[in-house]
Short mmCIF file of C-alpha atoms (C1' of nucleotides) in Angstrom, two decimals:
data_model
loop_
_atom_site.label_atom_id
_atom_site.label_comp_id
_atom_site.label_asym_id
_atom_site.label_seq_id
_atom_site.Cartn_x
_atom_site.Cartn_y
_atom_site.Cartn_z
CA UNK A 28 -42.02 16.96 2.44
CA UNK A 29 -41.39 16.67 -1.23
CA UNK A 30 -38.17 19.07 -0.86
CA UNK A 31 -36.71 17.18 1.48
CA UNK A 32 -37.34 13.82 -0.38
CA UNK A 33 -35.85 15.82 -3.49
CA UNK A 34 -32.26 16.72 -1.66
CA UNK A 35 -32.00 13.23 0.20
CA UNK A 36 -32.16 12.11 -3.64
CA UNK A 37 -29.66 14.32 -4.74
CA UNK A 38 -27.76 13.28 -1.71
CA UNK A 39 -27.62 9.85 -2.52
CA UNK A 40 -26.82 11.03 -6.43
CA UNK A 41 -23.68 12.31 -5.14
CA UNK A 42 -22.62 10.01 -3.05
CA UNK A 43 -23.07 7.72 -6.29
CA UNK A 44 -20.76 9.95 -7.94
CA UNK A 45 -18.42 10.13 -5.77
CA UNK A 46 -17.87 6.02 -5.62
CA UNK A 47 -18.03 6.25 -9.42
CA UNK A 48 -15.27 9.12 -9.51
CA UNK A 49 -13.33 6.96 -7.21
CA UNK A 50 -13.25 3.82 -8.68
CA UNK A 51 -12.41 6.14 -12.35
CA UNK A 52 -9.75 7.54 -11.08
CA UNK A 53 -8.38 4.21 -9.54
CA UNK A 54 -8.41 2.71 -12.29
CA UNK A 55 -7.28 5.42 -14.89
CA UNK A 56 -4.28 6.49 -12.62
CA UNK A 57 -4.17 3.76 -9.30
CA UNK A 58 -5.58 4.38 -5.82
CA UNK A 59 -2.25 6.20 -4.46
CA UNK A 60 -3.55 9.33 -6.90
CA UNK A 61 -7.22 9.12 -5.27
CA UNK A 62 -6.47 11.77 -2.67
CA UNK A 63 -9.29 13.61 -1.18
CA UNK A 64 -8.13 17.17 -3.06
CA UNK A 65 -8.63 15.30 -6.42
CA UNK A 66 -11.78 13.49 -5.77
CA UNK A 67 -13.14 16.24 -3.94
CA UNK A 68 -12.06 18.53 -7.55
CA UNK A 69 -13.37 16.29 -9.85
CA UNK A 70 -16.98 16.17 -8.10
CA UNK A 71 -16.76 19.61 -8.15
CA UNK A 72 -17.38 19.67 -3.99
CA UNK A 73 -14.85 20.94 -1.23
CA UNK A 74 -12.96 17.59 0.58
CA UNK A 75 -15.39 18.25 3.74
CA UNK A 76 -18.34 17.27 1.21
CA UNK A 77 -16.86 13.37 1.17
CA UNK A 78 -16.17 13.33 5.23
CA UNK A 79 -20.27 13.69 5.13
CA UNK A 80 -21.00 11.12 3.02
CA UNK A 81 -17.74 8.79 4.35
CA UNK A 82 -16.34 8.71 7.18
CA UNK A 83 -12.74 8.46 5.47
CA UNK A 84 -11.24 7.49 2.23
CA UNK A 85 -11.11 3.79 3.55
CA UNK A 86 -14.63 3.66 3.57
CA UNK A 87 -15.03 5.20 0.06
CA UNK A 88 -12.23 2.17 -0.92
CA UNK A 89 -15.19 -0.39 0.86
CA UNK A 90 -17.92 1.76 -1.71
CA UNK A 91 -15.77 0.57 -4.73
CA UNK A 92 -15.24 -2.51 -3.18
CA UNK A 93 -18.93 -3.46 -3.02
CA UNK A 94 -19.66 -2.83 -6.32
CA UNK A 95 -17.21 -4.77 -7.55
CA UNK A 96 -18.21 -7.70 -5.80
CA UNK A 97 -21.91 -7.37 -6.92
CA UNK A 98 -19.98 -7.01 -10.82
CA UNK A 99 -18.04 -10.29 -9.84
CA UNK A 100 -20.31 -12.16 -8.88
CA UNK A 101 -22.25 -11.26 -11.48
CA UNK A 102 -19.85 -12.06 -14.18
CA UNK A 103 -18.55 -15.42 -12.80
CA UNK A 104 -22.45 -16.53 -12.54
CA UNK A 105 -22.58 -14.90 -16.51
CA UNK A 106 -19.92 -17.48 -17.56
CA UNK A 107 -20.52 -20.73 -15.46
CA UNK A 108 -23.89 -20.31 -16.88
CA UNK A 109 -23.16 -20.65 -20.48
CA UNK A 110 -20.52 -23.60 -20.23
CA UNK A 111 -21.25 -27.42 -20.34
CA UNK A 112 -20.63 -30.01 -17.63
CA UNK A 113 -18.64 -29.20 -14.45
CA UNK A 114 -14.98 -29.41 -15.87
CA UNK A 115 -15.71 -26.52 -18.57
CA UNK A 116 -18.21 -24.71 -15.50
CA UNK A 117 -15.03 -24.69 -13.51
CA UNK A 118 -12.43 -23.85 -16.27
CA UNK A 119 -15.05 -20.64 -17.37
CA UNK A 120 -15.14 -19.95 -13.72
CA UNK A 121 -11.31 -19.31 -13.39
CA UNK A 122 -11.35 -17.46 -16.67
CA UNK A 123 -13.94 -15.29 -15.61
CA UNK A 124 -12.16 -14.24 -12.17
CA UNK A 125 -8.69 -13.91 -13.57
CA UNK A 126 -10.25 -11.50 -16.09
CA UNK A 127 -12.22 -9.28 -14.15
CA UNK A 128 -9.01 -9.20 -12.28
CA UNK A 129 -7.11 -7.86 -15.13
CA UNK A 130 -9.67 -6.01 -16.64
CA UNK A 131 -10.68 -4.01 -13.25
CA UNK A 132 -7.28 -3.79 -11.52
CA UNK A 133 -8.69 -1.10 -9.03
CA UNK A 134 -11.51 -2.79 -8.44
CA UNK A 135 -9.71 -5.80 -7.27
CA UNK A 136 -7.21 -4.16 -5.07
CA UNK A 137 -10.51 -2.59 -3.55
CA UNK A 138 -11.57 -5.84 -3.02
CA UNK A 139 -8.79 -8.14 -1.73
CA UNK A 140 -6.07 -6.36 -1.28
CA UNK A 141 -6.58 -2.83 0.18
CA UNK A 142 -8.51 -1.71 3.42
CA UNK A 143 -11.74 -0.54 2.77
CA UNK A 144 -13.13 -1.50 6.41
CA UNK A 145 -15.14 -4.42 5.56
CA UNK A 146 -15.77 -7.83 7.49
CA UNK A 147 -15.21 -10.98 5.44
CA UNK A 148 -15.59 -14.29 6.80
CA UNK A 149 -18.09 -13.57 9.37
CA UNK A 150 -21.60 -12.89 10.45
CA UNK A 151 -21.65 -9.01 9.73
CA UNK A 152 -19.33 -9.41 6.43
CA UNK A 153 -21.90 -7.27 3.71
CA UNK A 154 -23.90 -9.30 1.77
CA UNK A 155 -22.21 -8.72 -1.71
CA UNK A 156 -19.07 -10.05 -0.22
CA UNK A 157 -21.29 -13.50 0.95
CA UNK A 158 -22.91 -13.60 -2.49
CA UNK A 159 -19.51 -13.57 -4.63
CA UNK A 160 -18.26 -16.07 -2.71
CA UNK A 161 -21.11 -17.80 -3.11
CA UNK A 162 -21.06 -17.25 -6.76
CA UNK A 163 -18.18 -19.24 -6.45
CA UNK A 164 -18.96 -22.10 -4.35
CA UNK A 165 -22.52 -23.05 -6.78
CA UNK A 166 -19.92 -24.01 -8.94
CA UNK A 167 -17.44 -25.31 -7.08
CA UNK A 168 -18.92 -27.54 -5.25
CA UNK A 169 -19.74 -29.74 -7.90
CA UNK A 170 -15.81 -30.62 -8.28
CA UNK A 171 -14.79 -30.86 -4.39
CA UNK A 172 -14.75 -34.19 -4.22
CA UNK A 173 -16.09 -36.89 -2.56
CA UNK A 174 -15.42 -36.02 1.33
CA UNK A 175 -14.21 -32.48 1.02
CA UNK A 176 -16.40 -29.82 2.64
CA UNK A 177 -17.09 -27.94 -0.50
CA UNK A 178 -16.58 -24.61 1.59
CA UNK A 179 -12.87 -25.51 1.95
CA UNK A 180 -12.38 -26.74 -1.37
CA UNK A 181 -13.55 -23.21 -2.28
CA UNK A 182 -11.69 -21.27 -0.27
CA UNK A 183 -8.78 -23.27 -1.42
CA UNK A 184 -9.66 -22.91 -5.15
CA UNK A 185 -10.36 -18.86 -4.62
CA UNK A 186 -6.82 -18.34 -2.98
CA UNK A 187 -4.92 -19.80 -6.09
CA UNK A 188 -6.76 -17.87 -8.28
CA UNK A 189 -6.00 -14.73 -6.31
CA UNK A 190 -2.71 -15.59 -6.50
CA UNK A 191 -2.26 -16.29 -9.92
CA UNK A 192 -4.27 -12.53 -10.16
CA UNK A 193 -1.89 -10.58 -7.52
CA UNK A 194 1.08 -12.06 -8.66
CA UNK A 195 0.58 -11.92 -12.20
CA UNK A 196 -0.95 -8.17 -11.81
CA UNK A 197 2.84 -6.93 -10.09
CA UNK A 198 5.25 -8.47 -12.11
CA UNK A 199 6.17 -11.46 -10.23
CA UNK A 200 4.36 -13.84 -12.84
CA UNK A 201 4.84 -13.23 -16.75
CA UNK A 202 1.64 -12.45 -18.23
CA UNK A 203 2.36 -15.23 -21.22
CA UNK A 204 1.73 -18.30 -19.79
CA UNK A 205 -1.19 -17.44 -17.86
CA UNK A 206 -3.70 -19.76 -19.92
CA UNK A 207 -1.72 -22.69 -19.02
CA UNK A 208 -1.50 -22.44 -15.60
CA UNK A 209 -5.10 -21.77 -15.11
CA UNK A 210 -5.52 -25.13 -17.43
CA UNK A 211 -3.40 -26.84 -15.14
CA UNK A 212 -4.95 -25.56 -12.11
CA UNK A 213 -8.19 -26.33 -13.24
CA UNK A 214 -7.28 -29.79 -13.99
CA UNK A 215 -5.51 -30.71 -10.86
CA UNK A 216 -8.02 -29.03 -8.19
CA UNK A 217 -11.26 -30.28 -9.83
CA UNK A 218 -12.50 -33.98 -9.66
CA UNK A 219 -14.50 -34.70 -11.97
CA UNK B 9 44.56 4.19 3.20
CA UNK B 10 42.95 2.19 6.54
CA UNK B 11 41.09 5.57 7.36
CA UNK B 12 39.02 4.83 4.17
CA UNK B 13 38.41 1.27 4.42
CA UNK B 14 37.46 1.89 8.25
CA UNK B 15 34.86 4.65 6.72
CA UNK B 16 33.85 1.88 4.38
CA UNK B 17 32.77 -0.77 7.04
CA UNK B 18 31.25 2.14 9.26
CA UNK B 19 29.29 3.07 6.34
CA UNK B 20 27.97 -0.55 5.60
CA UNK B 21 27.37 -1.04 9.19
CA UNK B 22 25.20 1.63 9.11
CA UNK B 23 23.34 0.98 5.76
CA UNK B 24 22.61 -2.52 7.73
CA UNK B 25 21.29 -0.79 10.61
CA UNK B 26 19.01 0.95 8.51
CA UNK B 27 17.45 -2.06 6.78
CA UNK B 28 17.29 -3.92 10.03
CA UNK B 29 15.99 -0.96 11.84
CA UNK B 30 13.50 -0.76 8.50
CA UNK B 31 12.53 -4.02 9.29
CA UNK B 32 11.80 -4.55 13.06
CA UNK B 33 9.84 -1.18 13.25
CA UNK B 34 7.64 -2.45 9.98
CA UNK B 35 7.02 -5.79 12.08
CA UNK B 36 5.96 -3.92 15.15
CA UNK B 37 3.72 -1.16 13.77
CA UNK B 38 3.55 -2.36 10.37
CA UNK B 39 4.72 -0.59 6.93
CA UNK B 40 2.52 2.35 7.41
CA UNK B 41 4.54 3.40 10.87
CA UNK B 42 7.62 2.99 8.70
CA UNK B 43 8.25 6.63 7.85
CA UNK B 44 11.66 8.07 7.08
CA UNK B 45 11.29 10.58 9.77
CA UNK B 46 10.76 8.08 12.24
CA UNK B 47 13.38 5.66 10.73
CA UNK B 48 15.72 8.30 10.78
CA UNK B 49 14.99 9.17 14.76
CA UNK B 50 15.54 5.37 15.28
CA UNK B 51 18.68 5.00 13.70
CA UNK B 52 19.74 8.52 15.70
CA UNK B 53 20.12 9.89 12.61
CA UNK B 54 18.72 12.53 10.05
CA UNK B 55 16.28 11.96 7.25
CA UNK B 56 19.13 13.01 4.54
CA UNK B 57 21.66 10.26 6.11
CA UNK B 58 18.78 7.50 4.54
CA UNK B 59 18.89 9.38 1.34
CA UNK B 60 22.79 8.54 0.97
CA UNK B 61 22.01 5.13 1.20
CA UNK B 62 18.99 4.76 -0.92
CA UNK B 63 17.16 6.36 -3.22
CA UNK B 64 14.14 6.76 -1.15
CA UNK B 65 11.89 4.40 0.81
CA UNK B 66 11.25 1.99 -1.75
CA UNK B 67 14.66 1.21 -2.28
CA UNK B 68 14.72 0.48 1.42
CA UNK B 69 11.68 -2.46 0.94
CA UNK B 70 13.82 -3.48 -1.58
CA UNK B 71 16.41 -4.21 0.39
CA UNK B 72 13.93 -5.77 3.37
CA UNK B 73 12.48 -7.91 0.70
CA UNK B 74 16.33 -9.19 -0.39
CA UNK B 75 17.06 -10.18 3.26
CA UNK B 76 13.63 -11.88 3.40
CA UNK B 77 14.52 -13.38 0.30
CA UNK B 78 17.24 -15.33 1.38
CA UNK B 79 15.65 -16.55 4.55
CA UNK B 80 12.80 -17.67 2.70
CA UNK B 81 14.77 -19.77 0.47
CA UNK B 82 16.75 -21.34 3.70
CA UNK B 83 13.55 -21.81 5.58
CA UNK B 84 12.20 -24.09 2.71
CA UNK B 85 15.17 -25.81 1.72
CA UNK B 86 15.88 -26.97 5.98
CA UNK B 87 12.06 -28.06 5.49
CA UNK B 88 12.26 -29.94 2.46
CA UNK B 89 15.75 -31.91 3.34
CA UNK B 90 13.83 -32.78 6.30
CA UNK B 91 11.37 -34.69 5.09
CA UNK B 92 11.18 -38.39 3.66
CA UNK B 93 9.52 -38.69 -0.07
CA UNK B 94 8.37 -36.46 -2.48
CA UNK B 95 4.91 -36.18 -1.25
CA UNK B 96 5.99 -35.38 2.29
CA UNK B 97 8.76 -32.85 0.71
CA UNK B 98 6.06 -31.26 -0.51
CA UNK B 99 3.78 -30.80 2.37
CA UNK B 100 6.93 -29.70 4.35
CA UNK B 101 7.31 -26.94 2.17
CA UNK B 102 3.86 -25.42 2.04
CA UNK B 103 4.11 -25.53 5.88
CA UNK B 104 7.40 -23.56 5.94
CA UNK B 105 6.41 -20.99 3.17
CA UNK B 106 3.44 -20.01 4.95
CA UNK B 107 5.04 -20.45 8.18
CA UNK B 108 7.03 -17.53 6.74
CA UNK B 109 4.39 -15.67 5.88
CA UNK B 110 2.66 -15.87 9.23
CA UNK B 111 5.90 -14.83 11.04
CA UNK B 112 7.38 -12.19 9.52
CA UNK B 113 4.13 -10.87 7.91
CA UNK B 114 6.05 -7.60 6.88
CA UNK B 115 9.36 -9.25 5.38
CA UNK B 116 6.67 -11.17 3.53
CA UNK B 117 4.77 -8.23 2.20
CA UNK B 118 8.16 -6.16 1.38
CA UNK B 119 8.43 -9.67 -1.03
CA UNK B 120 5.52 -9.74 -2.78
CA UNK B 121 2.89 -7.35 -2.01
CA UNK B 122 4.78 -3.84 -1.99
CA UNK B 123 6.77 -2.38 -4.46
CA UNK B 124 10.24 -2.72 -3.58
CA UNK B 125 11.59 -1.52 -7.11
CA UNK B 126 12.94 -5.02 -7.39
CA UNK B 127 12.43 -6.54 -10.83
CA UNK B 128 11.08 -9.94 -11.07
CA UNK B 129 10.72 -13.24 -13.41
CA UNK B 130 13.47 -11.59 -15.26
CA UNK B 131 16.93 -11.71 -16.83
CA UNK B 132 18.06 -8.75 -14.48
CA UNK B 133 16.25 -10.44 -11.33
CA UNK B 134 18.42 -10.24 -7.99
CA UNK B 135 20.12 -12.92 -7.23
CA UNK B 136 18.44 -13.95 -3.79
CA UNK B 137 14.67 -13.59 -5.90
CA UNK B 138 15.87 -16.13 -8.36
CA UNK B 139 17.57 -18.31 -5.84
CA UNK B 140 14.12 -18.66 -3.37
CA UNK B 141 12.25 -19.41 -6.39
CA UNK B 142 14.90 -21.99 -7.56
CA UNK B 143 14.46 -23.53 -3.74
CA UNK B 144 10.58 -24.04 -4.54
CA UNK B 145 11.30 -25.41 -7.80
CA UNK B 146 14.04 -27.98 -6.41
CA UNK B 147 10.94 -29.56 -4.63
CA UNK B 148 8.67 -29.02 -6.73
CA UNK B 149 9.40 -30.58 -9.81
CA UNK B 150 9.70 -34.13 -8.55
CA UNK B 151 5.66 -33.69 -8.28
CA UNK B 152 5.27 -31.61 -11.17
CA UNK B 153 3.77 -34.87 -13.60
CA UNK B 154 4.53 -36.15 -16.79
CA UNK B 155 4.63 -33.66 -19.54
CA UNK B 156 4.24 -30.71 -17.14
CA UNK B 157 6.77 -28.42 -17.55
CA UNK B 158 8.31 -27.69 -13.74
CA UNK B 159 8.70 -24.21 -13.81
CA UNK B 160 4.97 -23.74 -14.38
CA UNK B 161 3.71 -26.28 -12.07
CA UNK B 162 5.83 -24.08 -9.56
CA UNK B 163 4.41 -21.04 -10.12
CA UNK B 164 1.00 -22.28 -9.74
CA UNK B 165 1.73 -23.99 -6.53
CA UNK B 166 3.86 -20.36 -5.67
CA UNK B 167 0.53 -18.57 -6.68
CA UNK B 168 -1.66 -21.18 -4.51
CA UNK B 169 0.44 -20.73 -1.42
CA UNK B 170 0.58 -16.96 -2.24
CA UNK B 171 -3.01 -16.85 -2.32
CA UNK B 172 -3.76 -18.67 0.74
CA UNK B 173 -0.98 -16.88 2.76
CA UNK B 174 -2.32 -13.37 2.19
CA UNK B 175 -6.31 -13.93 2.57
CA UNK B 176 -5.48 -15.24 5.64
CA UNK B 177 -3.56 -12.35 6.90
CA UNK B 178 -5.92 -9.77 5.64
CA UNK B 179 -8.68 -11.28 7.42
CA UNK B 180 -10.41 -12.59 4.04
CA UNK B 181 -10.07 -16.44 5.04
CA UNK B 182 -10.13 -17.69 8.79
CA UNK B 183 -7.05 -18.97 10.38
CA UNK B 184 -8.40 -21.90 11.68
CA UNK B 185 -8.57 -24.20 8.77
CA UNK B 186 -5.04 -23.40 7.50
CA UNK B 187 -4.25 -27.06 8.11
CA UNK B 188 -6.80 -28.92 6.44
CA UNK B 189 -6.39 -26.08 3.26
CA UNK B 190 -2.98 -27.19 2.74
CA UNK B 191 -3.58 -30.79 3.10
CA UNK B 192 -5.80 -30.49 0.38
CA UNK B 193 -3.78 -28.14 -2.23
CA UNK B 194 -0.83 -30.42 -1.80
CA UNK B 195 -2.88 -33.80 -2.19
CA UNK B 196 -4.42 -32.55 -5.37
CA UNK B 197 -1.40 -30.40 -7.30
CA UNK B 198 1.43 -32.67 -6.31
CA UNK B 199 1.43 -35.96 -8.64
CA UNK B 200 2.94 -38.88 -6.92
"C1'" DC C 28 -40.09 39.57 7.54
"C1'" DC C 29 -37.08 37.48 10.28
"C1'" DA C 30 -34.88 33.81 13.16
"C1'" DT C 31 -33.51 29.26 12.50
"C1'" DG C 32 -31.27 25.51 10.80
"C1'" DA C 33 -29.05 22.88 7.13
"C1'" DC C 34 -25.41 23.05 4.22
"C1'" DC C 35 -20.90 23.90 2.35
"C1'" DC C 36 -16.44 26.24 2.05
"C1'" DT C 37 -12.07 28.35 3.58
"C1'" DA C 38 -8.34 27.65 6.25
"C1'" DG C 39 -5.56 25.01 8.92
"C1'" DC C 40 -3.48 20.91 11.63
"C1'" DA C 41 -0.01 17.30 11.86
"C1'" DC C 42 2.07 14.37 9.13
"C1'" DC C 43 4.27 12.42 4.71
"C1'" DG C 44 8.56 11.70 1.13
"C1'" DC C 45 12.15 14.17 -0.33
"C1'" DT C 46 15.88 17.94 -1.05
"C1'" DA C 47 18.51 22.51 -1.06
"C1'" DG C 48 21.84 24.83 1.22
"C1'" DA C 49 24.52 25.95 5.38
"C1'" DC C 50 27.87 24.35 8.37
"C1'" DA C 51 31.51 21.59 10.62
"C1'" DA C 52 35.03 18.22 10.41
"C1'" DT C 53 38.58 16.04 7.94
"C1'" DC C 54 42.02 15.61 4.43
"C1'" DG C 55 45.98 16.64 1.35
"C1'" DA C 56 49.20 20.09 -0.76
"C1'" DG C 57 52.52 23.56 -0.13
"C1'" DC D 7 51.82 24.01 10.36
"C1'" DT D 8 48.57 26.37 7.50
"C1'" DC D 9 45.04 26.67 4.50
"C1'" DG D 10 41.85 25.51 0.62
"C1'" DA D 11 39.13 21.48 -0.88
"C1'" DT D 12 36.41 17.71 0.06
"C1'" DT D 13 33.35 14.98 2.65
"C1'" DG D 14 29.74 14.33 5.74
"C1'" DT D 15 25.80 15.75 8.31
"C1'" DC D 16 22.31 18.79 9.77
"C1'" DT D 17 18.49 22.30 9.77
"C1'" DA D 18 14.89 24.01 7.37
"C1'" DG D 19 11.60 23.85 3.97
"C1'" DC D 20 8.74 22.37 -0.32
"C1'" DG D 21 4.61 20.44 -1.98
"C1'" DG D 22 1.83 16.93 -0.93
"C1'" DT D 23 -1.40 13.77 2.28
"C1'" DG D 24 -5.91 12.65 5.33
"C1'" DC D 25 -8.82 14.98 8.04
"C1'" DT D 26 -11.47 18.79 10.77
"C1'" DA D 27 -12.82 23.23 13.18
"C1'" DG D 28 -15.28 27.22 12.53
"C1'" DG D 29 -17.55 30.71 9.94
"C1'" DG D 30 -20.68 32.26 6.45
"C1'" DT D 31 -24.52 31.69 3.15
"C1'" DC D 32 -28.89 30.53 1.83
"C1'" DA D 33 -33.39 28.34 1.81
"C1'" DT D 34 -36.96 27.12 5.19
"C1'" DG D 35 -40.83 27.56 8.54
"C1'" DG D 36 -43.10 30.49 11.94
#
DNA sequence: CCATGACCCTAGCACCGCTAGACAATCGAG
DNA sequence: CTCGATTGTCTAGCGGTGCTAGGGTCATGG
């Protein structure tokens, strides 16, 4: 039995590696250059080797995407933690998001804005997708408002920052003012 | 000399063909199922003919996102001059942008989530980009507040509305509380 | 020792964006 | 009116994509 506990090990070793070789190339070079042929080369494996770990590259795009919500909600919990009263919470909060954004641009477009065959917004979305958001909403809540389902407010809060991300990420918003805006955000969404 | 000219307008007939062609198969079947071989077949035409036109198939979003442009920019200005008070202008306008969005989900994308080779937020910017921006900011800075400089407090309303409009159409926030959403993001950014 | 089964690779499909080069139609000069 | 030049379009093909069928190799269990 041992052996066959050994290769379903090394099994799930590789199928580590290849969501790690993924989400490296993404972000070295951008997801149009993760083709099977290249992920399959840098592995070291033939392309058939993903196909039985993944049913397609959409679902290796999910793999990536999974992790980075586990890392996001990780590091928006990291800085709401360490900040004082809700305004600052909130403020850290945005800072946080916008710069995992920027700092794991592959990541992100795993996340929100590529298919990677995942449910959000319902009962069988994965559970790192329910915990980021919730991630978000501990700290949000505090700021909804009196009356305003704190749900809503969050959703509402989480689509400007995604804007300000997408936008700012291709061009359409200049990079320089970006501290600002998130200041003025920040101070026009939350109530205090 | 009327041979020429004739040639001329065939010519530009035909380039508008293409981008309208471009356009109504990417709303059916969506971006993906816009392929220059099928374009081409559409247009009853072959691949090459597109390349005499454009540069390749980017070019070709480019030119979808232009038209888009400009109907964007007319859709929110008939909303706005509708409406009675600043507050109410304002609320008009988020309705009509992501009206847009909802309705021509592909125009919209050709905008602001592909790359259309179109520069933005700069000197060289087309002429229809600037001018839908401009139609936001016309609105939008009689809500901007005191001390806030307009142009800012448009892009992070731009980036708020951008947010909301593409979660919702990639399935990351449910439809059904568009209303309320909006509601909220214009009571809180917009300064009466 | 050998049959069995798990495993992985080679080779190939249909499609993609894009382009070279052949061919036909049209034009202008003599 | 004829004939070379130009313009316009097409066929065919290149190197790439995601994905898969089928064969061969090698360790395993009887």
């Amino acid at each position: 039995m041992s052996v066959k506990e050994r290769k379903e090990r090394e099994r799930a070793e590789r199928e580590r590696l290849i969501v790690a070789t993924a989400r490296e190339l993404a972000e070295q070079q951008g997801w149009d250059a993760v083709t099977t042929r290249r992920l399959a080369e840098r592995i070291e494996y033939s392309q058939p080797v993903l196909y039985s770990h993944f049913r397609g590259k959409r679902e290796i795009i999910g793999a990536v995407a999974l992790e980075g919500a586990v890392e996001l909600a990780a590091a928006v919990r990291a800085a709401t933690a360490g900040a004082d009263g809700p305004r600052e919470r909130v403020a850290a909060l945005a800072r946080a998001y916008l710069d995992f954004a920027e700092h794991n641009p592959a990541v992100y477009d795993a996340l929100f804005q590529l298919d990677g065959g995942l449910a959000y917004a319902q009962e069988d979305t994965p559970e790192p997708l329910k915990d980021a958001f919730a991630a978000l909403l501990e700290c949000l809540a505090e700021v909804a408002g009196d009356g305003v389902h704190p749900g809503m407010f969050t959703e509402v809060f989480w689509a400007a920052l995604h804007g300000l991300a997408t936008l700012t990420r291709t061009g359409r918003l200049l990079p320089e003012d970006a501290a600002p805006r998130v200041e003025l955000l920040v101070a026009r969404l939350a109530v205090v």
